[in-house]
Amino acid sequence: GPVGKGKPQGVPWYGAIQDHSNQTTDGWTYLDVASQFATLSVYLNKLAQDMRYLVGTGELTMDSGVSSSAMAHKSNPVLAERVCSLAMRQAAFYTNLVQAISTSVLERTLTDSALVRNTLEEMCQNIMRQLLDTQAYLKHTKINNKIIREKLKLDPKSVEKLERLSKKMSRIDAYIQVR
C-alpha cells in the first residue's frame, strides 16, 4: 500500500485526488500509520489464535483466573478473544480511512479530518489494548512439557522434517504440519 510522501506505486487515481493548493494534506502519511497499526494487529491476532489453539490441545496451560461458569476446570480465553476482536476492528478502521482519504480533495473538510483524527486515535488505543492483553496472556501461559513430550513421540523422519521446516516457518507452524 501507499507509504510515506510522494506518489504511491500502483495507484492510478492518485493524481485525481491531488489539489495543489494550500488546502491539501498528505493523506498517505495517515494511511501509512494506520497500515502499521493494522499490520501489527494482524500479527497479534495470529499469536492469540495460535496460543488459543495450543491451550485447546493441552500443550499450553493458561492460569488467567477466569474460568468457565459451567466447567470450573476450563479457562476462558478472554484476553485472546479481545485481541482477536480488536484486530477485526483495526481492519475495518483501515478500510474506512482508505475510502475517506482516497476520495478527499480538501484538507479542511470537517468530515474527513474528524474521521482521520478519531480513527487514528482509536486505532492507537486498540493497539495499546492488544499489546497489554497479549503481555498479560503470555504472562499467564505456561508450556505443558508433559503433554508435549507425549505428543512428540515422533519417528526420526518426522523429527528431521520438523527441524527442516522450523528454518522456513515458525516452530508452531512446523509442528502443526508435522503432526
mmCIF file with all atom_site columns, C-alpha atoms in Angstrom:
data_model
loop_
_atom_site.group_PDB
_atom_site.id
_atom_site.type_symbol
_atom_site.label_atom_id
_atom_site.label_alt_id
_atom_site.label_comp_id
_atom_site.label_asym_id
_atom_site.label_entity_id
_atom_site.label_seq_id
_atom_site.pdbx_PDB_ins_code
_atom_site.Cartn_x
_atom_site.Cartn_y
_atom_site.Cartn_z
_atom_site.occupancy
_atom_site.B_iso_or_equiv
_atom_site.pdbx_formal_charge
_atom_site.auth_seq_id
_atom_site.auth_comp_id
_atom_site.auth_asym_id
_atom_site.auth_atom_id
_atom_site.pdbx_PDB_model_num
ATOM 1   C CA . GLY A 1 1   ? 0.000   0.000   0.000   1.00 0.00 ? 1   GLY A CA 1
ATOM 2   C CA . PRO A 1 2   ? 0.961   3.651   -0.071  1.00 0.00 ? 2   PRO A CA 1
ATOM 3   C CA . VAL A 1 3   ? 3.827   4.561   2.227   1.00 0.00 ? 3   VAL A CA 1
ATOM 4   C CA . GLY A 1 4   ? 5.128   7.979   3.190   1.00 0.00 ? 4   GLY A CA 1
ATOM 5   C CA . LYS A 1 5   ? 5.161   11.013  0.922   1.00 0.00 ? 5   LYS A CA 1
ATOM 6   C CA . GLY A 1 6   ? 5.127   11.180  -2.838  1.00 0.00 ? 6   GLY A CA 1
ATOM 7   C CA . LYS A 1 7   ? 3.105   9.387   -5.466  1.00 0.00 ? 7   LYS A CA 1
ATOM 8   C CA . PRO A 1 8   ? 2.425   5.810   -4.386  1.00 0.00 ? 8   PRO A CA 1
ATOM 9   C CA . GLN A 1 9   ? 3.125   2.960   -6.772  1.00 0.00 ? 9   GLN A CA 1
ATOM 10  C CA . GLY A 1 10  ? 0.193   1.274   -8.491  1.00 0.00 ? 10  GLY A CA 1
ATOM 11  C CA . VAL A 1 11  ? -2.457  3.843   -7.503  1.00 0.00 ? 11  VAL A CA 1
ATOM 12  C CA . PRO A 1 12  ? -3.773  5.280   -10.803 1.00 0.00 ? 12  PRO A CA 1
ATOM 13  C CA . TRP A 1 13  ? -6.302  7.627   -9.188  1.00 0.00 ? 13  TRP A CA 1
ATOM 14  C CA . TYR A 1 14  ? -3.704  9.358   -7.007  1.00 0.00 ? 14  TYR A CA 1
ATOM 15  C CA . GLY A 1 15  ? -3.331  12.342  -9.381  1.00 0.00 ? 15  GLY A CA 1
ATOM 16  C CA . ALA A 1 16  ? -7.095  12.829  -9.488  1.00 0.00 ? 16  ALA A CA 1
ATOM 17  C CA . ILE A 1 17  ? -7.344  13.435  -5.758  1.00 0.00 ? 17  ILE A CA 1
ATOM 18  C CA . GLN A 1 18  ? -4.438  15.863  -5.541  1.00 0.00 ? 18  GLN A CA 1
ATOM 19  C CA . ASP A 1 19  ? -5.203  19.557  -5.264  1.00 0.00 ? 19  ASP A CA 1
ATOM 20  C CA . HIS A 1 20  ? -2.003  21.560  -5.298  1.00 0.00 ? 20  HIS A CA 1
ATOM 21  C CA . SER A 1 21  ? -3.412  24.485  -3.319  1.00 0.00 ? 21  SER A CA 1
ATOM 22  C CA . ASN A 1 22  ? -2.733  25.231  0.340   1.00 0.00 ? 22  ASN A CA 1
ATOM 23  C CA . GLN A 1 23  ? -5.795  23.199  1.330   1.00 0.00 ? 23  GLN A CA 1
ATOM 24  C CA . THR A 1 24  ? -4.317  19.772  0.618   1.00 0.00 ? 24  THR A CA 1
ATOM 25  C CA . THR A 1 25  ? -2.914  17.286  3.043   1.00 0.00 ? 25  THR A CA 1
ATOM 26  C CA . ASP A 1 26  ? -0.757  14.259  2.582   1.00 0.00 ? 26  ASP A CA 1
ATOM 27  C CA . GLY A 1 27  ? -3.312  11.605  3.476   1.00 0.00 ? 27  GLY A CA 1
ATOM 28  C CA . TRP A 1 28  ? -0.835  8.894   2.600   1.00 0.00 ? 28  TRP A CA 1
ATOM 29  C CA . THR A 1 29  ? 1.076   9.612   5.793   1.00 0.00 ? 29  THR A CA 1
ATOM 30  C CA . TYR A 1 30  ? -2.098  8.888   7.754   1.00 0.00 ? 30  TYR A CA 1
ATOM 31  C CA . LEU A 1 31  ? -2.600  5.707   5.784   1.00 0.00 ? 31  LEU A CA 1
ATOM 32  C CA . ASP A 1 32  ? 0.992   4.686   6.449   1.00 0.00 ? 32  ASP A CA 1
ATOM 33  C CA . VAL A 1 33  ? 0.462   4.986   10.209  1.00 0.00 ? 33  VAL A CA 1
ATOM 34  C CA . ALA A 1 34  ? -2.899  3.204   10.021  1.00 0.00 ? 34  ALA A CA 1
ATOM 35  C CA . SER A 1 35  ? -1.317  0.476   7.898   1.00 0.00 ? 35  SER A CA 1
ATOM 36  C CA . GLN A 1 36  ? 1.364   -0.103  10.533  1.00 0.00 ? 36  GLN A CA 1
ATOM 37  C CA . PHE A 1 37  ? -1.299  -0.352  13.248  1.00 0.00 ? 37  PHE A CA 1
ATOM 38  C CA . ALA A 1 38  ? -3.364  -2.775  11.153  1.00 0.00 ? 38  ALA A CA 1
ATOM 39  C CA . THR A 1 39  ? -0.319  -4.924  10.330  1.00 0.00 ? 39  THR A CA 1
ATOM 40  C CA . LEU A 1 40  ? 0.781   -5.176  13.968  1.00 0.00 ? 40  LEU A CA 1
ATOM 41  C CA . SER A 1 41  ? -2.788  -6.035  14.871  1.00 0.00 ? 41  SER A CA 1
ATOM 42  C CA . VAL A 1 42  ? -2.780  -8.946  12.388  1.00 0.00 ? 42  VAL A CA 1
ATOM 43  C CA . TYR A 1 43  ? 0.381   -10.373 13.974  1.00 0.00 ? 43  TYR A CA 1
ATOM 44  C CA . LEU A 1 44  ? -1.054  -10.082 17.487  1.00 0.00 ? 44  LEU A CA 1
ATOM 45  C CA . ASN A 1 45  ? -4.249  -11.758 16.253  1.00 0.00 ? 45  ASN A CA 1
ATOM 46  C CA . LYS A 1 46  ? -2.244  -14.674 14.805  1.00 0.00 ? 46  LYS A CA 1
ATOM 47  C CA . LEU A 1 47  ? -0.314  -15.087 18.052  1.00 0.00 ? 47  LEU A CA 1
ATOM 48  C CA . ALA A 1 48  ? -3.525  -15.091 20.111  1.00 0.00 ? 48  ALA A CA 1
ATOM 49  C CA . GLN A 1 49  ? -5.185  -17.630 17.808  1.00 0.00 ? 49  GLN A CA 1
ATOM 50  C CA . ASP A 1 50  ? -2.144  -19.933 17.893  1.00 0.00 ? 50  ASP A CA 1
ATOM 51  C CA . MET A 1 51  ? -1.988  -19.748 21.673  1.00 0.00 ? 51  MET A CA 1
ATOM 52  C CA . ARG A 1 52  ? -5.721  -20.471 21.986  1.00 0.00 ? 52  ARG A CA 1
ATOM 53  C CA . TYR A 1 53  ? -5.239  -23.482 19.715  1.00 0.00 ? 53  TYR A CA 1
ATOM 54  C CA . LEU A 1 54  ? -2.310  -24.784 21.773  1.00 0.00 ? 54  LEU A CA 1
ATOM 55  C CA . VAL A 1 55  ? -4.249  -24.253 25.018  1.00 0.00 ? 55  VAL A CA 1
ATOM 56  C CA . GLY A 1 56  ? -7.014  -26.349 23.449  1.00 0.00 ? 56  GLY A CA 1
ATOM 57  C CA . THR A 1 57  ? -4.573  -29.167 22.645  1.00 0.00 ? 57  THR A CA 1
ATOM 58  C CA . GLY A 1 58  ? -3.188  -29.072 26.183  1.00 0.00 ? 58  GLY A CA 1
ATOM 59  C CA . GLU A 1 59  ? 0.310   -28.112 25.031  1.00 0.00 ? 59  GLU A CA 1
ATOM 60  C CA . LEU A 1 60  ? -0.043  -24.767 26.791  1.00 0.00 ? 60  LEU A CA 1
ATOM 61  C CA . THR A 1 61  ? -1.878  -24.065 30.014  1.00 0.00 ? 61  THR A CA 1
ATOM 62  C CA . MET A 1 62  ? -3.340  -20.753 30.968  1.00 0.00 ? 62  MET A CA 1
ATOM 63  C CA . ASP A 1 63  ? -3.790  -19.533 34.502  1.00 0.00 ? 63  ASP A CA 1
ATOM 64  C CA . SER A 1 64  ? -5.707  -16.331 33.924  1.00 0.00 ? 64  SER A CA 1
ATOM 65  C CA . GLY A 1 65  ? -8.014  -16.636 36.895  1.00 0.00 ? 65  GLY A CA 1
ATOM 66  C CA . VAL A 1 66  ? -11.068 -16.625 34.611  1.00 0.00 ? 66  VAL A CA 1
ATOM 67  C CA . SER A 1 67  ? -12.826 -19.970 34.476  1.00 0.00 ? 67  SER A CA 1
ATOM 68  C CA . SER A 1 68  ? -15.971 -21.200 32.832  1.00 0.00 ? 68  SER A CA 1
ATOM 69  C CA . SER A 1 69  ? -19.121 -20.868 34.908  1.00 0.00 ? 69  SER A CA 1
ATOM 70  C CA . ALA A 1 70  ? -20.287 -24.326 33.817  1.00 0.00 ? 70  ALA A CA 1
ATOM 71  C CA . MET A 1 71  ? -16.914 -26.108 33.975  1.00 0.00 ? 71  MET A CA 1
ATOM 72  C CA . ALA A 1 72  ? -14.538 -24.821 36.633  1.00 0.00 ? 72  ALA A CA 1
ATOM 73  C CA . HIS A 1 73  ? -11.542 -26.687 35.153  1.00 0.00 ? 73  HIS A CA 1
ATOM 74  C CA . LYS A 1 74  ? -11.946 -24.925 31.784  1.00 0.00 ? 74  LYS A CA 1
ATOM 75  C CA . SER A 1 75  ? -10.439 -21.467 31.373  1.00 0.00 ? 75  SER A CA 1
ATOM 76  C CA . ASN A 1 76  ? -11.966 -18.844 29.128  1.00 0.00 ? 76  ASN A CA 1
ATOM 77  C CA . PRO A 1 77  ? -9.503  -17.128 26.775  1.00 0.00 ? 77  PRO A CA 1
ATOM 78  C CA . VAL A 1 78  ? -10.940 -13.661 27.459  1.00 0.00 ? 78  VAL A CA 1
ATOM 79  C CA . LEU A 1 79  ? -7.723  -11.796 26.679  1.00 0.00 ? 79  LEU A CA 1
ATOM 80  C CA . ALA A 1 80  ? -7.081  -13.709 23.461  1.00 0.00 ? 80  ALA A CA 1
ATOM 81  C CA . GLU A 1 81  ? -10.674 -13.136 22.373  1.00 0.00 ? 81  GLU A CA 1
ATOM 82  C CA . ARG A 1 82  ? -10.304 -9.403  22.916  1.00 0.00 ? 82  ARG A CA 1
ATOM 83  C CA . VAL A 1 83  ? -7.035  -9.316  20.944  1.00 0.00 ? 83  VAL A CA 1
ATOM 84  C CA . CYS A 1 84  ? -8.760  -11.096 18.047  1.00 0.00 ? 84  CYS A CA 1
ATOM 85  C CA . SER A 1 85  ? -11.861 -8.887  18.098  1.00 0.00 ? 85  SER A CA 1
ATOM 86  C CA . LEU A 1 86  ? -9.765  -5.706  18.180  1.00 0.00 ? 86  LEU A CA 1
ATOM 87  C CA . ALA A 1 87  ? -7.843  -6.975  15.148  1.00 0.00 ? 87  ALA A CA 1
ATOM 88  C CA . MET A 1 88  ? -11.119 -7.123  13.223  1.00 0.00 ? 88  MET A CA 1
ATOM 89  C CA . ARG A 1 89  ? -11.896 -3.535  14.252  1.00 0.00 ? 89  ARG A CA 1
ATOM 90  C CA . GLN A 1 90  ? -8.438  -2.374  13.139  1.00 0.00 ? 90  GLN A CA 1
ATOM 91  C CA . ALA A 1 91  ? -9.043  -3.805  9.663   1.00 0.00 ? 91  ALA A CA 1
ATOM 92  C CA . ALA A 1 92  ? -12.393 -2.008  9.455   1.00 0.00 ? 92  ALA A CA 1
ATOM 93  C CA . PHE A 1 93  ? -10.847 1.282   10.594  1.00 0.00 ? 93  PHE A CA 1
ATOM 94  C CA . TYR A 1 94  ? -8.113  0.990   7.973   1.00 0.00 ? 94  TYR A CA 1
ATOM 95  C CA . THR A 1 95  ? -10.695 0.357   5.252   1.00 0.00 ? 95  THR A CA 1
ATOM 96  C CA . ASN A 1 96  ? -12.645 3.448   6.351   1.00 0.00 ? 96  ASN A CA 1
ATOM 97  C CA . LEU A 1 97  ? -9.505  5.580   6.211   1.00 0.00 ? 97  LEU A CA 1
ATOM 98  C CA . VAL A 1 98  ? -8.583  4.326   2.743   1.00 0.00 ? 98  VAL A CA 1
ATOM 99  C CA . GLN A 1 99  ? -12.033 5.246   1.499   1.00 0.00 ? 99  GLN A CA 1
ATOM 100 C CA . ALA A 1 100 ? -12.080 8.681   3.170   1.00 0.00 ? 100 ALA A CA 1
ATOM 101 C CA . ILE A 1 101 ? -8.579  9.697   2.129   1.00 0.00 ? 101 ILE A CA 1
ATOM 102 C CA . SER A 1 102 ? -8.833  8.383   -1.412  1.00 0.00 ? 102 SER A CA 1
ATOM 103 C CA . THR A 1 103 ? -11.955 10.469  -2.082  1.00 0.00 ? 103 THR A CA 1
ATOM 104 C CA . SER A 1 104 ? -10.911 13.587  -0.170  1.00 0.00 ? 104 SER A CA 1
ATOM 105 C CA . VAL A 1 105 ? -9.707  16.624  -2.078  1.00 0.00 ? 105 VAL A CA 1
ATOM 106 C CA . LEU A 1 106 ? -9.515  19.308  0.587   1.00 0.00 ? 106 LEU A CA 1
ATOM 107 C CA . GLU A 1 107 ? -7.644  19.164  3.861   1.00 0.00 ? 107 GLU A CA 1
ATOM 108 C CA . ARG A 1 108 ? -10.151 21.147  5.836   1.00 0.00 ? 108 ARG A CA 1
ATOM 109 C CA . THR A 1 109 ? -13.336 19.206  5.241   1.00 0.00 ? 109 THR A CA 1
ATOM 110 C CA . LEU A 1 110 ? -14.748 18.595  8.680   1.00 0.00 ? 110 LEU A CA 1
ATOM 111 C CA . THR A 1 111 ? -15.950 15.087  7.918   1.00 0.00 ? 111 THR A CA 1
ATOM 112 C CA . ASP A 1 112 ? -12.646 13.764  6.626   1.00 0.00 ? 112 ASP A CA 1
ATOM 113 C CA . SER A 1 113 ? -10.363 15.467  9.142   1.00 0.00 ? 113 SER A CA 1
ATOM 114 C CA . ALA A 1 114 ? -12.557 14.350  12.052  1.00 0.00 ? 114 ALA A CA 1
ATOM 115 C CA . LEU A 1 115 ? -12.642 10.812  10.679  1.00 0.00 ? 115 LEU A CA 1
ATOM 116 C CA . VAL A 1 116 ? -8.860  10.707  10.375  1.00 0.00 ? 116 VAL A CA 1
ATOM 117 C CA . ARG A 1 117 ? -8.259  12.199  13.842  1.00 0.00 ? 117 ARG A CA 1
ATOM 118 C CA . ASN A 1 118 ? -10.772 9.953   15.591  1.00 0.00 ? 118 ASN A CA 1
ATOM 119 C CA . THR A 1 119 ? -9.876  6.801   13.688  1.00 0.00 ? 119 THR A CA 1
ATOM 120 C CA . LEU A 1 120 ? -6.130  7.087   14.217  1.00 0.00 ? 120 LEU A CA 1
ATOM 121 C CA . GLU A 1 121 ? -6.661  7.813   17.904  1.00 0.00 ? 121 GLU A CA 1
ATOM 122 C CA . GLU A 1 122 ? -8.909  4.784   18.327  1.00 0.00 ? 122 GLU A CA 1
ATOM 123 C CA . MET A 1 123 ? -6.517  2.585   16.319  1.00 0.00 ? 123 MET A CA 1
ATOM 124 C CA . CYS A 1 124 ? -3.701  3.671   18.643  1.00 0.00 ? 124 CYS A CA 1
ATOM 125 C CA . GLN A 1 125 ? -5.791  2.873   21.715  1.00 0.00 ? 125 GLN A CA 1
ATOM 126 C CA . ASN A 1 126 ? -6.710  -0.525  20.264  1.00 0.00 ? 126 ASN A CA 1
ATOM 127 C CA . ILE A 1 127 ? -3.059  -1.385  19.618  1.00 0.00 ? 127 ILE A CA 1
ATOM 128 C CA . MET A 1 128 ? -2.163  -0.454  23.182  1.00 0.00 ? 128 MET A CA 1
ATOM 129 C CA . ARG A 1 129 ? -5.002  -2.650  24.493  1.00 0.00 ? 129 ARG A CA 1
ATOM 130 C CA . GLN A 1 130 ? -3.888  -5.532  22.248  1.00 0.00 ? 130 GLN A CA 1
ATOM 131 C CA . LEU A 1 131 ? -0.279  -5.223  23.398  1.00 0.00 ? 131 LEU A CA 1
ATOM 132 C CA . LEU A 1 132 ? -1.271  -5.118  27.071  1.00 0.00 ? 132 LEU A CA 1
ATOM 133 C CA . ASP A 1 133 ? -3.649  -8.085  26.655  1.00 0.00 ? 133 ASP A CA 1
ATOM 134 C CA . THR A 1 134 ? -1.004  -10.065 24.767  1.00 0.00 ? 134 THR A CA 1
ATOM 135 C CA . GLN A 1 135 ? 1.533   -9.328  27.500  1.00 0.00 ? 135 GLN A CA 1
ATOM 136 C CA . ALA A 1 136 ? -0.906  -10.484 30.179  1.00 0.00 ? 136 ALA A CA 1
ATOM 137 C CA . TYR A 1 137 ? -1.862  -13.553 28.143  1.00 0.00 ? 137 TYR A CA 1
ATOM 138 C CA . LEU A 1 138 ? 1.785   -14.545 27.712  1.00 0.00 ? 138 LEU A CA 1
ATOM 139 C CA . LYS A 1 139 ? 2.453   -13.935 31.407  1.00 0.00 ? 139 LYS A CA 1
ATOM 140 C CA . HIS A 1 140 ? -0.294  -16.368 32.430  1.00 0.00 ? 140 HIS A CA 1
ATOM 141 C CA . THR A 1 141 ? 0.524   -19.054 29.857  1.00 0.00 ? 141 THR A CA 1
ATOM 142 C CA . LYS A 1 142 ? 2.827   -21.954 30.613  1.00 0.00 ? 142 LYS A CA 1
ATOM 143 C CA . ILE A 1 143 ? 4.208   -24.719 28.422  1.00 0.00 ? 143 ILE A CA 1
ATOM 144 C CA . ASN A 1 144 ? 2.898   -28.150 29.368  1.00 0.00 ? 144 ASN A CA 1
ATOM 145 C CA . ASN A 1 145 ? 6.092   -30.161 28.816  1.00 0.00 ? 145 ASN A CA 1
ATOM 146 C CA . LYS A 1 146 ? 4.476   -33.456 29.798  1.00 0.00 ? 146 LYS A CA 1
ATOM 147 C CA . ILE A 1 147 ? 1.822   -33.237 27.084  1.00 0.00 ? 147 ILE A CA 1
ATOM 148 C CA . ILE A 1 148 ? 4.349   -32.046 24.518  1.00 0.00 ? 148 ILE A CA 1
ATOM 149 C CA . ARG A 1 149 ? 6.711   -34.939 25.291  1.00 0.00 ? 149 ARG A CA 1
ATOM 150 C CA . GLU A 1 150 ? 3.836   -37.385 24.925  1.00 0.00 ? 150 GLU A CA 1
ATOM 151 C CA . LYS A 1 151 ? 2.774   -35.849 21.630  1.00 0.00 ? 151 LYS A CA 1
ATOM 152 C CA . LEU A 1 152 ? 6.333   -35.580 20.341  1.00 0.00 ? 152 LEU A CA 1
ATOM 153 C CA . LYS A 1 153 ? 6.781   -39.315 20.115  1.00 0.00 ? 153 LYS A CA 1
ATOM 154 C CA . LEU A 1 154 ? 7.789   -38.756 16.547  1.00 0.00 ? 154 LEU A CA 1
ATOM 155 C CA . ASP A 1 155 ? 9.728   -41.130 14.371  1.00 0.00 ? 155 ASP A CA 1
ATOM 156 C CA . PRO A 1 156 ? 13.203  -39.946 13.298  1.00 0.00 ? 156 PRO A CA 1
ATOM 157 C CA . LYS A 1 157 ? 11.929  -38.834 9.859   1.00 0.00 ? 157 LYS A CA 1
ATOM 158 C CA . SER A 1 158 ? 9.305   -36.600 11.485  1.00 0.00 ? 158 SER A CA 1
ATOM 159 C CA . VAL A 1 159 ? 11.888  -35.049 13.829  1.00 0.00 ? 159 VAL A CA 1
ATOM 160 C CA . GLU A 1 160 ? 14.116  -34.321 10.824  1.00 0.00 ? 160 GLU A CA 1
ATOM 161 C CA . LYS A 1 161 ? 11.156  -32.808 8.943   1.00 0.00 ? 161 LYS A CA 1
ATOM 162 C CA . LEU A 1 162 ? 10.294  -30.673 11.981  1.00 0.00 ? 162 LEU A CA 1
ATOM 163 C CA . GLU A 1 163 ? 13.838  -29.290 12.151  1.00 0.00 ? 163 GLU A CA 1
ATOM 164 C CA . ARG A 1 164 ? 13.886  -28.579 8.398   1.00 0.00 ? 164 ARG A CA 1
ATOM 165 C CA . LEU A 1 165 ? 10.502  -26.805 8.449   1.00 0.00 ? 165 LEU A CA 1
ATOM 166 C CA . SER A 1 166 ? 11.462  -24.789 11.556  1.00 0.00 ? 166 SER A CA 1
ATOM 167 C CA . LYS A 1 167 ? 14.068  -22.988 9.478   1.00 0.00 ? 167 LYS A CA 1
ATOM 168 C CA . LYS A 1 168 ? 11.407  -21.802 6.999   1.00 0.00 ? 168 LYS A CA 1
ATOM 169 C CA . MET A 1 169 ? 8.498   -21.013 9.350   1.00 0.00 ? 169 MET A CA 1
ATOM 170 C CA . SER A 1 170 ? 7.651   -20.655 12.995  1.00 0.00 ? 170 SER A CA 1
ATOM 171 C CA . ARG A 1 171 ? 8.232   -23.667 15.221  1.00 0.00 ? 171 ARG A CA 1
ATOM 172 C CA . ILE A 1 172 ? 4.497   -23.847 15.982  1.00 0.00 ? 172 ILE A CA 1
ATOM 173 C CA . ASP A 1 173 ? 3.536   -23.902 12.293  1.00 0.00 ? 173 ASP A CA 1
ATOM 174 C CA . ALA A 1 174 ? 6.193   -26.526 11.576  1.00 0.00 ? 174 ALA A CA 1
ATOM 175 C CA . TYR A 1 175 ? 4.990   -28.656 14.476  1.00 0.00 ? 175 TYR A CA 1
ATOM 176 C CA . ILE A 1 176 ? 1.381   -28.406 13.275  1.00 0.00 ? 176 ILE A CA 1
ATOM 177 C CA . GLN A 1 177 ? 2.412   -29.542 9.783   1.00 0.00 ? 177 GLN A CA 1
ATOM 178 C CA . VAL A 1 178 ? 4.418   -32.483 11.091  1.00 0.00 ? 178 VAL A CA 1
ATOM 179 C CA . ARG A 1 179 ? 1.632   -33.628 13.407  1.00 0.00 ? 179 ARG A CA 1
#
